[in-house]
Short mmCIF file of C-alpha atoms in Angstrom, two decimals:
data_model
loop_
_atom_site.label_atom_id
_atom_site.label_comp_id
_atom_site.label_asym_id
_atom_site.label_seq_id
_atom_site.Cartn_x
_atom_site.Cartn_y
_atom_site.Cartn_z
CA MET V 1 -8.54 -7.25 1.61
CA LYS V 2 -5.24 -8.81 0.66
CA GLY V 3 -3.35 -6.55 -1.74
CA GLU V 4 -5.45 -3.50 -0.89
CA VAL V 5 -3.39 -0.36 -0.28
CA GLY V 6 -6.30 1.67 1.09
CA LEU V 7 -5.79 4.77 -1.06
CA ASP V 8 -8.33 6.17 -3.51
CA GLY V 9 -6.21 9.11 -4.61
CA ILE V 10 -2.99 10.99 -4.07
CA ALA V 11 -2.28 14.63 -4.89
CA ILE V 12 1.23 16.05 -4.94
CA ILE V 13 1.48 19.82 -4.59
CA VAL V 14 4.78 21.60 -5.19
CA ASN V 15 5.09 25.31 -4.41
CA ASP V 16 1.27 25.58 -4.31
CA MET V 17 0.86 23.97 -7.77
CA LEU V 18 -0.88 20.63 -8.30
CA VAL V 19 1.55 18.33 -10.11
CA ILE V 20 -0.25 16.50 -12.90
CA ASN V 21 2.75 15.67 -15.06
CA GLU V 22 6.47 16.31 -15.43
CA ASP V 23 5.87 19.70 -17.10
CA THR V 24 3.87 21.08 -14.17
CA LEU V 25 6.48 19.72 -11.78
CA ASN V 26 9.24 21.57 -13.65
CA GLU V 27 7.13 24.74 -13.75
CA ALA V 28 6.53 24.54 -10.00
CA LEU V 29 10.22 23.99 -9.32
CA ASN V 30 11.15 27.06 -11.37
CA ILE V 31 8.97 29.36 -9.25
CA SER V 32 11.38 29.57 -6.34
CA ALA V 33 14.73 28.31 -5.12
CA LYS V 34 12.85 27.04 -2.06
CA VAL V 35 10.79 23.91 -2.64
CA GLU V 36 7.69 23.15 -0.57
CA VAL V 37 6.01 19.80 -1.20
CA LYS V 38 2.66 18.65 0.17
CA PHE V 39 1.16 15.19 -0.20
CA VAL V 40 -2.60 14.75 0.07
CA PHE V 41 -3.91 11.21 0.49
CA LEU V 42 -7.58 10.47 -0.17
CA GLN V 43 -9.90 7.69 0.91
CA ALA V 44 -13.61 7.85 0.14
CA LYS V 45 -16.20 5.79 1.99
CA THR V 46 -19.98 5.69 1.99
CA SER V 47 -20.38 3.62 5.16
CA ASP V 48 -22.36 5.08 8.04
CA ARG V 49 -19.99 3.62 10.64
CA PHE V 50 -16.33 3.93 11.55
CA ASP V 51 -14.11 0.97 10.63
CA GLY V 52 -10.74 0.93 12.37
CA ASP V 53 -9.47 -1.80 10.04
CA GLU V 54 -10.07 0.45 7.04
CA MET V 55 -8.18 3.26 8.76
CA GLY V 56 -5.30 0.86 9.38
CA THR V 57 -5.30 -0.11 5.71
CA PHE V 58 -5.28 3.59 4.76
CA PHE V 59 -2.31 4.32 7.03
CA TYR V 60 -0.52 1.25 5.64
CA GLY V 61 -1.07 2.63 2.12
CA VAL V 62 0.37 6.03 3.07
CA LYS V 63 3.41 4.38 4.67
CA SER V 64 3.87 2.12 1.65
CA PHE V 65 3.81 5.13 -0.68
CA PHE V 66 6.88 6.56 1.02
CA PHE V 67 8.77 3.47 2.15
CA THR V 68 8.50 0.77 -0.52
CA ASN V 69 10.24 0.30 -3.82
CA GLY V 70 7.15 -0.80 -5.72
CA THR V 71 7.47 -4.51 -4.98
CA GLU V 72 4.61 -4.77 -2.49
CA ALA V 73 1.04 -5.71 -3.36
CA LYS V 74 -1.06 -3.07 -5.04
CA ASN V 75 -4.71 -2.73 -5.95
CA LYS V 76 -5.69 -4.53 -9.13
CA ARG V 77 -7.41 -1.36 -10.40
#
């Protein structure tokens, strides 16, 4: 679909803490001088078959998350 980024959810984990707002980010950053960040990208499907196009859209969404400045098409939801 045009404008579809292929992502249903994104979790950002800093120093083993799920970041849900700026306060939890600051709390996680104060735990240690070393910062470890993990990104978890989610895509949920109910189809009983594999769709390579959907995987491509998902990978495009992950790439766009890191390498765009917010000017590219996004989901309407």
